[in-house]
Structures are given as structure tokens and as C-alpha cells.
Short mmCIF file of C-alpha atoms (C1' of nucleotides) in Angstrom, two decimals:
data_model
loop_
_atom_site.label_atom_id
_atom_site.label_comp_id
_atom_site.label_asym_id
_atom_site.label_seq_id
_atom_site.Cartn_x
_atom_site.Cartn_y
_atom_site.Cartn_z
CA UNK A 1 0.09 -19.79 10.85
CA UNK A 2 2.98 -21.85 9.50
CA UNK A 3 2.86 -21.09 5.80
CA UNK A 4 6.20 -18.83 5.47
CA UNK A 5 5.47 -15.20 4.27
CA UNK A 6 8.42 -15.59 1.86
CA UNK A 7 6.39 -18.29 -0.56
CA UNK A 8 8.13 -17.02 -3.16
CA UNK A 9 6.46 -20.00 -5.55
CA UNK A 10 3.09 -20.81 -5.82
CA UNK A 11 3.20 -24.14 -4.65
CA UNK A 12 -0.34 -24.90 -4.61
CA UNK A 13 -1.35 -28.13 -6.45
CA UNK A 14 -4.71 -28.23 -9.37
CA UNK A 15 -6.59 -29.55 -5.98
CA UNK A 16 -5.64 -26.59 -3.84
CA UNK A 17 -6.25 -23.99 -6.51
CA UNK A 18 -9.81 -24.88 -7.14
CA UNK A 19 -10.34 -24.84 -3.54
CA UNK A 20 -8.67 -21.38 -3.11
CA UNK A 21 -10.95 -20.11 -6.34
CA UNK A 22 -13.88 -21.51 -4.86
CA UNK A 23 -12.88 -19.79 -1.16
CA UNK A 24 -12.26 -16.09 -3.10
CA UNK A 25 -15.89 -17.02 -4.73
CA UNK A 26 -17.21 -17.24 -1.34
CA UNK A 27 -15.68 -14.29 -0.51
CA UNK A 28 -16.59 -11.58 -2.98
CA UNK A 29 -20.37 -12.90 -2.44
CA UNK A 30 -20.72 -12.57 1.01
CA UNK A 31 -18.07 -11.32 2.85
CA UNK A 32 -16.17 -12.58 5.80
CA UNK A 33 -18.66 -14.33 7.36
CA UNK A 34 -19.72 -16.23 4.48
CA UNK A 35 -16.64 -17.32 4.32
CA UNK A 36 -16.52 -20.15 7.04
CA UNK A 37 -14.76 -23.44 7.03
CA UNK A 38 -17.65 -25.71 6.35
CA UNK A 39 -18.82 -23.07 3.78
CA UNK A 40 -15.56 -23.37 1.60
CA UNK A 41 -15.31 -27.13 2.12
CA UNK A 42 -19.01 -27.49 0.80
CA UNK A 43 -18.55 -25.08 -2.18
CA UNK A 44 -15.47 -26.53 -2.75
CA UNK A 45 -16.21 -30.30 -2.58
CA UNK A 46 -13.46 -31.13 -0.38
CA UNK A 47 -13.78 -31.63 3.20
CA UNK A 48 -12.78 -30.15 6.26
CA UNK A 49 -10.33 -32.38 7.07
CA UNK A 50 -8.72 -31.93 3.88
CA UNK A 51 -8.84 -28.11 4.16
CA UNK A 52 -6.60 -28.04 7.86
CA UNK A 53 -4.34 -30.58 5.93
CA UNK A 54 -3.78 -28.52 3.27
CA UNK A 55 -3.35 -24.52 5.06
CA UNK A 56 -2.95 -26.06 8.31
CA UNK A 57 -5.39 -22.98 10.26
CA UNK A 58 -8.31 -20.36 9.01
CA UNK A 59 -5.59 -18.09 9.20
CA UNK A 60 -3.44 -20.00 6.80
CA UNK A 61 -6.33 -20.62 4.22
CA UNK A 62 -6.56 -16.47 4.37
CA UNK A 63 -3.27 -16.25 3.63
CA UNK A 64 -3.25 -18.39 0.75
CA UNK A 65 -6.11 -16.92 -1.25
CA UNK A 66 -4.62 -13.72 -0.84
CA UNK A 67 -1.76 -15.19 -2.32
CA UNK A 68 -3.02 -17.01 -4.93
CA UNK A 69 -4.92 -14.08 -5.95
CA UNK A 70 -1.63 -12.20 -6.32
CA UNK A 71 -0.11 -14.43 -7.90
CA UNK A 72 -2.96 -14.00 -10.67
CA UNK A 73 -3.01 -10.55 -10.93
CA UNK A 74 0.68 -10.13 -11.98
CA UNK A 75 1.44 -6.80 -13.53
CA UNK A 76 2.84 -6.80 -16.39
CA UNK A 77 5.93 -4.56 -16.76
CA UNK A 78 5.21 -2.56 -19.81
CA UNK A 79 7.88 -1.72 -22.48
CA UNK A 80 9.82 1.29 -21.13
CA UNK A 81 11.09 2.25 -25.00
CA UNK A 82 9.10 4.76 -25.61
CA UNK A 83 10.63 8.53 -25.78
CA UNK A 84 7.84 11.07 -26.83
CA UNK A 85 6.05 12.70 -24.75
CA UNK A 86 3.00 11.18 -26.18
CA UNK A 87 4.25 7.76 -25.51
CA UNK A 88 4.92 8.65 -21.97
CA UNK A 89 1.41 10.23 -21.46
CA UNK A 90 -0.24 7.64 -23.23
CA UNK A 91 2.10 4.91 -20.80
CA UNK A 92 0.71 6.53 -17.66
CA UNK A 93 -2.93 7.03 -18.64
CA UNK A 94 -2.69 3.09 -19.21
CA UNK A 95 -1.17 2.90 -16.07
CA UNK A 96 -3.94 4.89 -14.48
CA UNK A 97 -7.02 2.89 -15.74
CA UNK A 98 -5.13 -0.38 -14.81
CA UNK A 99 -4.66 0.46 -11.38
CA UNK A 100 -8.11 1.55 -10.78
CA UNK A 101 -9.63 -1.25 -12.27
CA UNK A 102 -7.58 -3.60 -10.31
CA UNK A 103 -8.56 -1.69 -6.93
CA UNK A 104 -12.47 -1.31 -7.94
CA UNK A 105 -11.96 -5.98 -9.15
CA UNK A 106 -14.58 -7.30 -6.48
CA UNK A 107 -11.78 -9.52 -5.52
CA UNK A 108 -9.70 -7.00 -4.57
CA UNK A 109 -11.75 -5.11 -2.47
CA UNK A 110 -12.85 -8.63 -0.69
CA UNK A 111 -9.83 -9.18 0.30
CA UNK A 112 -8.66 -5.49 1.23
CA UNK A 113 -12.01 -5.69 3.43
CA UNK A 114 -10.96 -8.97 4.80
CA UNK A 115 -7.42 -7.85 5.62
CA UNK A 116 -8.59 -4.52 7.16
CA UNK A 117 -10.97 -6.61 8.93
CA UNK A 118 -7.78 -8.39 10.52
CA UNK A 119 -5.62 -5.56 11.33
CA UNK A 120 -6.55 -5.15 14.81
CA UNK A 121 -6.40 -8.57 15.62
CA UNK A 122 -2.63 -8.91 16.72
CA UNK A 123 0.10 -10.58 13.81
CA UNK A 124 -1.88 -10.16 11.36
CA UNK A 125 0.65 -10.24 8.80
CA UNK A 126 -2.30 -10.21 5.97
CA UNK A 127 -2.29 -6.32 5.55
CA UNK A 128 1.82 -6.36 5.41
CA UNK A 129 1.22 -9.83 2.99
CA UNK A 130 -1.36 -7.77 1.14
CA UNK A 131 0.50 -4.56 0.98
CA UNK A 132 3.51 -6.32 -0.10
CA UNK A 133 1.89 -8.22 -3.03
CA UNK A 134 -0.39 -5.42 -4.19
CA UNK A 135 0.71 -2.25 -3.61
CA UNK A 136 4.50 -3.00 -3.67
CA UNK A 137 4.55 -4.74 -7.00
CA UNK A 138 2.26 -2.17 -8.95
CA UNK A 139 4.28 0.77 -7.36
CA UNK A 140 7.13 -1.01 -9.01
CA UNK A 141 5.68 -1.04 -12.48
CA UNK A 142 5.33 2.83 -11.88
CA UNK A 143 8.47 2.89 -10.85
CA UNK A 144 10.26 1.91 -13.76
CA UNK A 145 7.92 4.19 -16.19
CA UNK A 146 8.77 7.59 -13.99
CA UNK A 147 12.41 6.52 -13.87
CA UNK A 148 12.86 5.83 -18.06
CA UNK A 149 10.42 9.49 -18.66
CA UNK A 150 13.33 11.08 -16.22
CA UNK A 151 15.91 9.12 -17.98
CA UNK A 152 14.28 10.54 -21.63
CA UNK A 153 13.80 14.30 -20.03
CA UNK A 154 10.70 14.02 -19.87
CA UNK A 155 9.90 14.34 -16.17
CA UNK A 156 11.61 15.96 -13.53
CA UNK A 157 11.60 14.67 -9.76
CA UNK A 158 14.08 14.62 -6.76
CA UNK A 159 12.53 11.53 -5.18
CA UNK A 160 10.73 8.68 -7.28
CA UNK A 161 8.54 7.57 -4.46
CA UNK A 162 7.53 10.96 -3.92
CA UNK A 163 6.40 11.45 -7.54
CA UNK A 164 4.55 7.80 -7.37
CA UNK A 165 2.64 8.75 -3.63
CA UNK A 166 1.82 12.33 -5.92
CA UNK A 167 0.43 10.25 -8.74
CA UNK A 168 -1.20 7.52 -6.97
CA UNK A 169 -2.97 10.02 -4.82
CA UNK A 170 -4.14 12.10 -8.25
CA UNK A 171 -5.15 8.94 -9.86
CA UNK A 172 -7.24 7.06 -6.70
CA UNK A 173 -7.59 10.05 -3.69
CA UNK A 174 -10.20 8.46 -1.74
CA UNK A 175 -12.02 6.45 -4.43
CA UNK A 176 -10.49 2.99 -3.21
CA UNK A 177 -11.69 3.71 0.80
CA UNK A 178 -14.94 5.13 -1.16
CA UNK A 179 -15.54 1.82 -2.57
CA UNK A 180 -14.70 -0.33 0.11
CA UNK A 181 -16.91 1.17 2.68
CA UNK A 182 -19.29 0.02 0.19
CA UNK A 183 -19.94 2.75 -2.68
CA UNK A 184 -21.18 1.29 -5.81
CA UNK A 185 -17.69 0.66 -7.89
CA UNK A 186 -19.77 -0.27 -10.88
CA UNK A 187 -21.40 2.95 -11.39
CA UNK A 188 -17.88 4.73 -10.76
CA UNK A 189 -16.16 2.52 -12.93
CA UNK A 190 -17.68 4.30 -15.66
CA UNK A 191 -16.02 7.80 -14.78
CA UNK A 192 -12.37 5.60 -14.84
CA UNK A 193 -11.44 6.83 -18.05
CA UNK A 194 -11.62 10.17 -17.55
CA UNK A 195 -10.33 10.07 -13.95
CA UNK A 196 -7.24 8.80 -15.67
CA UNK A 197 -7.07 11.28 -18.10
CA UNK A 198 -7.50 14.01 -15.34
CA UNK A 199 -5.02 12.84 -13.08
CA UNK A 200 -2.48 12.61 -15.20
CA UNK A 201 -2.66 15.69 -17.02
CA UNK A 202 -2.21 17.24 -13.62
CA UNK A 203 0.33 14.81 -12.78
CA UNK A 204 2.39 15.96 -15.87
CA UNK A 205 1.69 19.69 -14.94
CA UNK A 206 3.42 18.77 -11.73
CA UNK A 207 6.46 17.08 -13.01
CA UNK A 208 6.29 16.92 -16.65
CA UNK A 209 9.13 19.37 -18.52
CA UNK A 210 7.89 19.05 -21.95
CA UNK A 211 5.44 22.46 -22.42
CA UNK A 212 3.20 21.01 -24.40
CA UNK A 213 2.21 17.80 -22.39
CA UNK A 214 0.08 19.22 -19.95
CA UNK A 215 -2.93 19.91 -21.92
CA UNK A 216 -4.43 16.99 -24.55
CA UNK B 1 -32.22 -0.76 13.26
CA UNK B 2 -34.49 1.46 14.35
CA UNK B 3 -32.22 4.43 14.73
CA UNK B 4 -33.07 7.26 11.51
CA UNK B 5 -30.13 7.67 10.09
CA UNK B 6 -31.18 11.48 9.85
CA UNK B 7 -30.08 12.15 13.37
CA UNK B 8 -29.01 15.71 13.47
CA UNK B 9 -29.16 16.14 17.42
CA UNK B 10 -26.98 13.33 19.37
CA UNK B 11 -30.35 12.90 21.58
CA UNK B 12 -28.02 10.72 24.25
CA UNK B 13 -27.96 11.05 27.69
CA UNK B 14 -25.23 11.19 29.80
CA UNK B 15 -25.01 7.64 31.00
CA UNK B 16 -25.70 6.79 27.37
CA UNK B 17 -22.45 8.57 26.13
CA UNK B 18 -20.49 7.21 28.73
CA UNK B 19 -21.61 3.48 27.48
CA UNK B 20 -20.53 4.67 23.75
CA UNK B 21 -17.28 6.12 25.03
CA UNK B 22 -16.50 2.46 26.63
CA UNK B 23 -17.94 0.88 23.90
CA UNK B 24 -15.40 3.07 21.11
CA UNK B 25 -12.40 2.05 23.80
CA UNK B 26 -13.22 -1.24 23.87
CA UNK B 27 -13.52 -1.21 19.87
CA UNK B 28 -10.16 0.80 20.01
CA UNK B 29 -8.28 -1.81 21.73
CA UNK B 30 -9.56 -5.18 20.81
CA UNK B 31 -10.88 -4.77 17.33
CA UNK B 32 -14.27 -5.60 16.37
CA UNK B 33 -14.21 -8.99 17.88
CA UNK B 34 -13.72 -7.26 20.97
CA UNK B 35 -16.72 -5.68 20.60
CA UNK B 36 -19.20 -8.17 22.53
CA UNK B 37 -22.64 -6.79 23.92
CA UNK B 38 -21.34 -8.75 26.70
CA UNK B 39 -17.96 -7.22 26.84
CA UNK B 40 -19.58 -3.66 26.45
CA UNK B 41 -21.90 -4.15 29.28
CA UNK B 42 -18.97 -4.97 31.53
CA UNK B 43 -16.85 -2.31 30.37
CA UNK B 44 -18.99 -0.13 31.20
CA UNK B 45 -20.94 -1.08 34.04
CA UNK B 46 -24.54 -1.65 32.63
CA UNK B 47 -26.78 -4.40 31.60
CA UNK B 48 -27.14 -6.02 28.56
CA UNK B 49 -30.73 -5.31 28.55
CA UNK B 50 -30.17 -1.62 28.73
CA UNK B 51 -28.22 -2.19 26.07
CA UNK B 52 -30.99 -3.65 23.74
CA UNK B 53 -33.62 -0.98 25.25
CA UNK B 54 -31.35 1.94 24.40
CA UNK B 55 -29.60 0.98 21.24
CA UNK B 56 -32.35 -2.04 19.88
CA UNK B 57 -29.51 -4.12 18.04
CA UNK B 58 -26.18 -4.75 17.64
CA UNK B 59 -26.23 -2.71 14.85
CA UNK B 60 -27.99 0.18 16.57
CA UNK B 61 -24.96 0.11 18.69
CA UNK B 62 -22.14 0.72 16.11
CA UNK B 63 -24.20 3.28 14.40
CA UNK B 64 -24.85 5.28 17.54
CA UNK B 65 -20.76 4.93 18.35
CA UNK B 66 -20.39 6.11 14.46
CA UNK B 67 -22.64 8.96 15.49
CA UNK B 68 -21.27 9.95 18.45
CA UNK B 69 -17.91 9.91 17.35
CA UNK B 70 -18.86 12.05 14.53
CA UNK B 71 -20.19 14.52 16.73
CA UNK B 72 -17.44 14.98 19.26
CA UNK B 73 -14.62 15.56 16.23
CA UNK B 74 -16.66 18.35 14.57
CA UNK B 75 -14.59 19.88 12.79
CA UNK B 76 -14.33 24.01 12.73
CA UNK B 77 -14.88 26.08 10.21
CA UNK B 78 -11.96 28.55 10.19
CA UNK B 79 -11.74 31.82 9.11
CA UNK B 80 -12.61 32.61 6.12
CA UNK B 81 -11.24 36.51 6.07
CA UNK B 82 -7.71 36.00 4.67
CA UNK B 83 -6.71 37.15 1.04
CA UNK B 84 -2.86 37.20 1.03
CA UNK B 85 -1.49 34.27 -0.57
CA UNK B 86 0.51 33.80 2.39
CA UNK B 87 -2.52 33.16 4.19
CA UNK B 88 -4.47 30.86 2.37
CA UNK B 89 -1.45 28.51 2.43
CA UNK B 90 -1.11 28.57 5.81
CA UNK B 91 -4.75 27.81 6.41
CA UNK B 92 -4.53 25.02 3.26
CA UNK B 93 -1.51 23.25 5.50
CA UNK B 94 -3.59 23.38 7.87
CA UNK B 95 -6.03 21.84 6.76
CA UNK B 96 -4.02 19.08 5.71
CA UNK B 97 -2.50 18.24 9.07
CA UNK B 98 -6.19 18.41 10.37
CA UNK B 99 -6.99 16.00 7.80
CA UNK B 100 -4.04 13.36 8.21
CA UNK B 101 -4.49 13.89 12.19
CA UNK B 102 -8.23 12.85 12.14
CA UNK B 103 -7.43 9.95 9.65
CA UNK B 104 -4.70 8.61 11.74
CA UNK B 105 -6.52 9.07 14.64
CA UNK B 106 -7.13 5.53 16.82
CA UNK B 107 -10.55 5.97 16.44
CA UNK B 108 -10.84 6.87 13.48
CA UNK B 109 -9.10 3.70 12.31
CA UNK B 110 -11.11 1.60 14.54
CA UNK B 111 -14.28 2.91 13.05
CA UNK B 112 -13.58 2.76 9.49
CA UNK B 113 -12.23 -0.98 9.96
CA UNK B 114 -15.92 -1.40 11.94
CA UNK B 115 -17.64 0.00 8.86
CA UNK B 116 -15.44 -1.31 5.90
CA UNK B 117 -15.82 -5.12 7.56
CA UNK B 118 -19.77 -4.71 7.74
CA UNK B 119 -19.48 -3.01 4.07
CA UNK B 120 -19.81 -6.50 2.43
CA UNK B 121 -22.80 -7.63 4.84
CA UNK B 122 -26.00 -6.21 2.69
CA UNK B 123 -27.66 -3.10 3.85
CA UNK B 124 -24.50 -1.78 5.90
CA UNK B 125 -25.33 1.87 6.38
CA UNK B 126 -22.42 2.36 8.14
CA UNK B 127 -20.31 2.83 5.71
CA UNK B 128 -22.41 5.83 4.05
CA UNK B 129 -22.62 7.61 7.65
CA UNK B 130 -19.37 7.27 8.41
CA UNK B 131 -18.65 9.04 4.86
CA UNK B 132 -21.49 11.70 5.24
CA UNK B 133 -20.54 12.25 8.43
CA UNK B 134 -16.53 12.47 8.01
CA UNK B 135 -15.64 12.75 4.69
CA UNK B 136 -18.60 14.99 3.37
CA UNK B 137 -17.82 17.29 6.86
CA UNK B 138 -14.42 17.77 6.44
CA UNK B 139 -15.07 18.40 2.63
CA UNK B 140 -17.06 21.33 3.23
CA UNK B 141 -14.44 23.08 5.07
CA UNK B 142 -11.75 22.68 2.14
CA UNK B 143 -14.90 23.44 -0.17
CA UNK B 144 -15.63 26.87 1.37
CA UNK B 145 -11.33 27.82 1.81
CA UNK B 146 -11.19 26.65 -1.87
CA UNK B 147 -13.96 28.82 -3.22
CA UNK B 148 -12.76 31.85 -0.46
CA UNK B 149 -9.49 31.09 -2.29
CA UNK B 150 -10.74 31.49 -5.86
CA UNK B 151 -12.86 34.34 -5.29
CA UNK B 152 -10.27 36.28 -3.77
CA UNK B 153 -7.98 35.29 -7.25
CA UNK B 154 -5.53 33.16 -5.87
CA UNK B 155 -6.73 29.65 -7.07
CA UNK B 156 -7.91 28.98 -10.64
CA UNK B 157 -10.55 25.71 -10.89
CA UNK B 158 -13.61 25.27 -12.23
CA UNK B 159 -14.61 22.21 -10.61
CA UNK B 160 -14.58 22.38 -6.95
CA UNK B 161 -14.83 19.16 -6.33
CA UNK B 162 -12.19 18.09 -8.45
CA UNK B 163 -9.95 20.57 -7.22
CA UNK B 164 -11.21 18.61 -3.80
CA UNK B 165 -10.48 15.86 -4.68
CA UNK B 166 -6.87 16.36 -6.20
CA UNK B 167 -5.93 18.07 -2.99
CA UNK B 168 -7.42 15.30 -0.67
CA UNK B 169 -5.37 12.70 -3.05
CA UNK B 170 -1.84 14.95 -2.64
CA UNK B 171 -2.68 15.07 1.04
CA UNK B 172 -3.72 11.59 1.65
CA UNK B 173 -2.36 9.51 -1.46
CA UNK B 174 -2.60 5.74 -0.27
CA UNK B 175 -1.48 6.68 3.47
CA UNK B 176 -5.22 6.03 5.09
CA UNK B 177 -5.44 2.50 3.51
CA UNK B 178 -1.99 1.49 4.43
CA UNK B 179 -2.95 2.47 8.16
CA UNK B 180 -6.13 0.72 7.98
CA UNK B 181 -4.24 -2.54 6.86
CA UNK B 182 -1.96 -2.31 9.91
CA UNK B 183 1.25 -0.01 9.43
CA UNK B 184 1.90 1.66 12.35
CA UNK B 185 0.33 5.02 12.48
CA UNK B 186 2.28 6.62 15.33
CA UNK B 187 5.51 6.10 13.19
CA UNK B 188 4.70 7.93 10.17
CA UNK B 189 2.48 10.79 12.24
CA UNK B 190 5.75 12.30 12.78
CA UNK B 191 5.96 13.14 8.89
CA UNK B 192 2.58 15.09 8.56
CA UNK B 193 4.02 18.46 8.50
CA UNK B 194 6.33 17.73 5.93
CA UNK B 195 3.82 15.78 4.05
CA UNK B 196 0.93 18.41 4.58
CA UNK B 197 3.75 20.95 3.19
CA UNK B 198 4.80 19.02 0.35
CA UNK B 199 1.22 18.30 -0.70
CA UNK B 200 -0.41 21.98 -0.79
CA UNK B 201 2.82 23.14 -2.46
CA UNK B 202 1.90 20.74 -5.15
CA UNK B 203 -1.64 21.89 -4.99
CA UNK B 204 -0.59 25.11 -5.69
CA UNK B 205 1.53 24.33 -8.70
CA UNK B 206 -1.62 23.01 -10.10
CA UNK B 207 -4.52 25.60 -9.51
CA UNK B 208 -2.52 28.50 -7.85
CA UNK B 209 -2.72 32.24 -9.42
CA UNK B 210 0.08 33.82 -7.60
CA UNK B 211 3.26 33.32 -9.18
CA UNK B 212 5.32 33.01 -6.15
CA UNK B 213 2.82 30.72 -4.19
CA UNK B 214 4.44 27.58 -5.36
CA UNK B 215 7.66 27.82 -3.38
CA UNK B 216 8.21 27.95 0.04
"C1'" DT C 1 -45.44 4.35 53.40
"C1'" DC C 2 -46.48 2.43 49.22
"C1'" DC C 3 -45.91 2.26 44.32
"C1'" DA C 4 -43.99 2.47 39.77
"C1'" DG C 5 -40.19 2.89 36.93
"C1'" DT C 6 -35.26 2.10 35.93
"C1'" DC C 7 -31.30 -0.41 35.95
"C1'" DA C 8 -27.42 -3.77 37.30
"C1'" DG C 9 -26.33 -8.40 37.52
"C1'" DT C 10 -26.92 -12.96 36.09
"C1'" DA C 11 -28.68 -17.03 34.37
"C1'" DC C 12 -30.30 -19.02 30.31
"C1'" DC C 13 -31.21 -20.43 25.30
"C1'" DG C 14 -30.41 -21.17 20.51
"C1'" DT C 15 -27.18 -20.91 17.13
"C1'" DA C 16 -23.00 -20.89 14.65
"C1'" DC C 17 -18.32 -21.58 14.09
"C1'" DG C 18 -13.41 -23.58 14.50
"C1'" DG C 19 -11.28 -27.65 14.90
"C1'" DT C 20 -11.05 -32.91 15.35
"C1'" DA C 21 -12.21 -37.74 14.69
"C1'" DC C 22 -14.01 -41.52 12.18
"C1'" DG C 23 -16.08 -44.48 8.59
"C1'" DG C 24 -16.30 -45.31 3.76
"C1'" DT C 25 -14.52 -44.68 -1.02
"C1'" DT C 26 -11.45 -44.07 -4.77
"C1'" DC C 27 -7.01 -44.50 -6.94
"C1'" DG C 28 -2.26 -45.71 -7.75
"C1'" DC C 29 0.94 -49.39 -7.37
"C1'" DA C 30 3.22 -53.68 -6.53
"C1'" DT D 1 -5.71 -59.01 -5.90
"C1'" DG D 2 -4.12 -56.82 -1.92
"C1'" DC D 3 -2.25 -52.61 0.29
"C1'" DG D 4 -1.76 -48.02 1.57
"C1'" DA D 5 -2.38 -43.25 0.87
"C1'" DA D 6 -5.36 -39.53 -0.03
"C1'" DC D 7 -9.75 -37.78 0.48
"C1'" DC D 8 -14.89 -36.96 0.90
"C1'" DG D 9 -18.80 -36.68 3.86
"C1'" DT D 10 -20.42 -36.27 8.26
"C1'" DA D 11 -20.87 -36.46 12.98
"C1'" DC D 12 -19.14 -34.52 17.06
"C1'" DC D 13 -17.21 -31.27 20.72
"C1'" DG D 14 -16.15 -27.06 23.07
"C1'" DT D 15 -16.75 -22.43 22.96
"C1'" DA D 16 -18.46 -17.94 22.21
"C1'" DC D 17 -21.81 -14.79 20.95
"C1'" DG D 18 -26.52 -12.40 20.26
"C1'" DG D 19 -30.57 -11.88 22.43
"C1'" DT D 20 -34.16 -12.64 26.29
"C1'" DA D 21 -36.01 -13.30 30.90
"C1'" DC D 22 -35.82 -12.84 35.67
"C1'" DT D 23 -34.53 -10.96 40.23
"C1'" DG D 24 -33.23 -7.65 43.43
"C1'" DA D 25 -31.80 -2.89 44.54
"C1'" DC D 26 -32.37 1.97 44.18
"C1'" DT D 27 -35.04 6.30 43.50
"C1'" DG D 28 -38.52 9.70 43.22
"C1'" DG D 29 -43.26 10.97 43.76
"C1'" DA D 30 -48.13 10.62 45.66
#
DNA sequence: TCCAGTCAGTACCGTACGGTACGGTTCGCA
DNA sequence: TGCGAACCGTACCGTACGGTACTGACTGGA
């Protein structure tokens, strides 16, 4: 439990990365309990030694794949030039499919399973660490698209997190706690499209101003 | 795992449900790693061998808490007589304080984490029951206000379970998995009635008939 | 009064895991 | 060539847990 929360960098050499890829590997096929030390240090050709050197506890290994995972998933912050409606629409159904397809990634639900698994346990620090990395920087993305379609009169709000809890909740409702309790996310993944498409129409009826947007 | 997962009656006795009301406090405050046949036996003043004879596994165990704490929270269907607009508001923000209640409940939080950690391990079952028992439940009651609602002419759908599901997503939005990863519940319980209100206005902008339903 | 069933309490066993220590090997560098 | 650092593989230790077996106490019925 020494790694700082703050990492801001990376800072995890070739070595460490494999390691961490083969320890999220681990992960996503067999859950937490797959995923002891000896386990990683065999799949990963390192030893165990090497493993406490590197992240220091279990805890800290945890924390550093769910890092490192973060730090691969980096949204990308779309161009915010667009003006039309359509644009706009077309912005947010993106937005829509990418965020369910990052919450139904195998990966991601691993780790969301392995950080709920944690949260009783006192300081757990990966749900915050997780929350912070996941959540906070795809809300952040959506942030910046609702703000430009208000700034091009295209959406009306009072409160910008509001509007994102409204269209996160149209776009996932309980899909994401659906698929972590264990639902089949490949056979809803197919629907994703469409689920997009539906929840933002309604999230346009809701706060769009332009008449015409609401219906395709 | 011997239990049938078809259990309609509880079918435990009285000493029985005292061991699964220890057993749900013990999971409540320590987490699943808390959860020792051991420590459950002590709790609550029993043998492990009773343990094995009554519940067969480990796993027998968590299903039977699942199933017992299912059917202590049953949840009421209300009345189903109102036709102002007025009133079916009333009884939708109700619902939704119902609904963000149960969710944040302690044990309800304990339970999900139970199920969502075991969701990986193969053949969980838990993680179904715990959805046919809560969420499908607690969906029937908004599916039978919804269709009251539409018959009467005051909601416009043709989906119900997309209308469902848009309402569960305005009520809920990310909220449940945040809690699950460890933000403190008690803190934001105090916003539910503002929350609940802000969410079935916003239902009602989408699939309400009455003109004057949308605003409080 | 005896008997059979139930249950609490406890001791026990096998296993698995987190964490540590040690020998042997490779690699960079002077 | 010699040296030291990093590292792999493995053996080891203490602990904790799931599950089983055994003993003694209590209870209700014949």
C-alpha cells in the first residue's frame, strides 16, 4: 500500500507491463481467486520475489493493473466543432456505443468485480482509484460534448452533471450491474447499437431544443 | 448445491433464520471474508456441522441468505386504483425512493458485492437469483403502475420494458455501482427525494400524456 | 427408565495462499 | 576477467479456511 494514488505517470517499465498484462489475463479468466501471487508470477515468468519488489503488497499489484488498464483505455476527447443538430446526435450516439462497450470489455468488468469485491474490506481506495480513472474521465468527455451542444443552442440544461447522470442512466440503466452479476455481455452486446440510438433520442427529447432532433 | 433454486416457500425454521440473520450481519459488517463457516457458527451460536446438515455447502449458505433476504424485503404491490395524474406521480416517486432505499440498503450492498465477486467463479447462480429475486420483483410493481398508467391515458409507450428500463436508468443512473465500489451510501441517501423527484419528472417529459404532468 | 435423535462445542485434517529467504543464472560494466 | 546488480525458480513458513469426525448434553417419547 505505498504506491501514491496520485501516479499521475505511468511509470511502469517493458518488465512491469508484461507482468501487469499477464496479471489482467489472469484476471478476466478466472476471477479473483485465480488471480494469486504464485499464479501471476508463473504466467508471467517472473518470480515472486520480483513481484513484492516491484508493487511492494497484493494490494499494490491490484492497484497497478487497474491503473495500467486505465491508462490504456484513454478516451479520446472528440472534436467539439460540430454545430448541427445532426452532428451533435450523431456525437452522442458515438458516445453511447463507446461507453457501453467499454463497460461490457471483459477487462472492465474484472476489475469492477474485483474492486467491488474490495469495498468492504476497509481503505480500499480501489473503487475511489477505479471510479476516478473510469468513470471520472469518460464523464469528462461527455462533459465537454453537452457543454459545446449548449454553447451551439442545441441543448438546454441548468446543471451539466445533472444532464450527464440523465444520459448515463438512459444509455446503461442497469445493464452494467446486469452484466457483472454475470449476464452474458456478449449476447447483449448485440442490442448496443440500438440501445444507443434509443437512449439518446430520449435523451434529446429531454434536453434537446432543436424540434426536429428527437425523432431519426 | 443441493438447494432448487425454484424455492417459492422459505421452508426455514426458526433457528434456521436466526443463523441466516447472523450470517447476513456478519456479511454486513466484515465483507465476504468475514463470512467464515467458522465465524458464522460462532456468531450465532451453532455448530459447524449443523451448518453443513442444514445448508450442504458453502454455497448453499449464501444462496439460502440470498433467499431469505429476498423474502423478508418483499416488496408491496400498491394500489393500483388511481387515475388523476396527480396520483400516478405520487405513486411513480414513490416508487423511486422505494427503489433507491432498497438499493442503498446495507444489505443489499453486502449481497450484491457477495454475488457480483462469485459472478466470475463458473456456475455462480447467485447472481441470477439475486436478479430474479430483486430486480425482476421490484420490476413488476413499476410494470403493473406503468401499464395502470397507460391504460388510464396518462403515459404513452409501447414497450413496457423499455419504458422500464428508461425510468429505472433516470432513477438509478450510475448511483448503485458507485455505492457498490465504496462511496458512502448514508451521505448521498439524504438526496433521494430530490433525486426520485427529478427523475419521474423527467420520465414524464418522455412518455407522459397530460400536458401539465411534467412540472411540479 | 431407557432410547433415539438433535445439536453445541471442539479437535482435527488437507489445502491453499501471502509473504520471505536462498541458491543459481544472466547481463551490463569496468 | 572479475564484480555487482537484477532476477528467475523454488523451497519454506505461518496462517486461515472448508469440511469432517467425535464427544457430551439435552429432549421427547415409549
Amino acid at each position: 500500500m505505498q504506491s501514491a494514488v496520485h501516479s499521475q505517470q505511468p511509470a511502469y517499465s517493458e518488465r512491469q507491463s508484461a507482468v501487469l498484462d499477464s496479471a489482467l489475463r489472469l484476471l478476466v479468466d478466472g476471477g479473483e481467486r485465480a488471480l494469486t501471487t504464485a499464479g501471476v508470477a508463473r504466467a508471467a515468468n517472473c518470480s515472486k520475489e520480483s513481484l513484492y519488489k516491484w508493487f511492494g503488497d497484493r494490494d499494490g499489484l491490484l492497484s497497478a493493473m487497474i491503473g495500467f488498464q486505465a491508462s490504456k483505455v484513454r478516451t479520446f476527447d472528440d472534436a467539439a466543432d460540430m454545430l448541427t443538430a445532426r452532428g451533435l446526435r450523431e456525437h452522442l450516439v458515438l458516445f453511447a456505443r463507446d461507453l457501453l462497450e467499454v463497460l461490457a470489455g471483459e477487462v472492465s468488468l474484472a476489475l469492477n468485480r474485483l474492486a467491488i469485491g474490495q469495498a468492504s474490506r476497509e481503505g480500499s481506495k480501489l473503487g475511489l482509484m477505479l471510479q476516478e480513472r473510469g468513470r471520472r474521465q469518460i464523464g469528462k468527455r461527455a462533459g465537454v460534448l453537452l457543454d459545446a451542444g449548449r454553447r451551439a443552442g442545441l441543448l438546454s440544461f441548468d446543471d451539466g452533471e445533472e444532464a450527464y447522470d440523465a444520459l448515463y442512466g438512459l444509455i446503461v440503466s442497469d445493464l452494467h450491474l446486469r452484466m457483472l452479476l454475470g449476464e452474458d455481455s456478449g449476447r447483449m452486446a448485440r442490442d448496443f447499437g440500438h440501445r444507443a440510438e434509443r437512449a439518446v433520442a430520449a435523451f434529446l427529447r429531454l434536453h434537446g431544443r432543436e424540434k426536429g432532433s428527437a425523432q431519426p
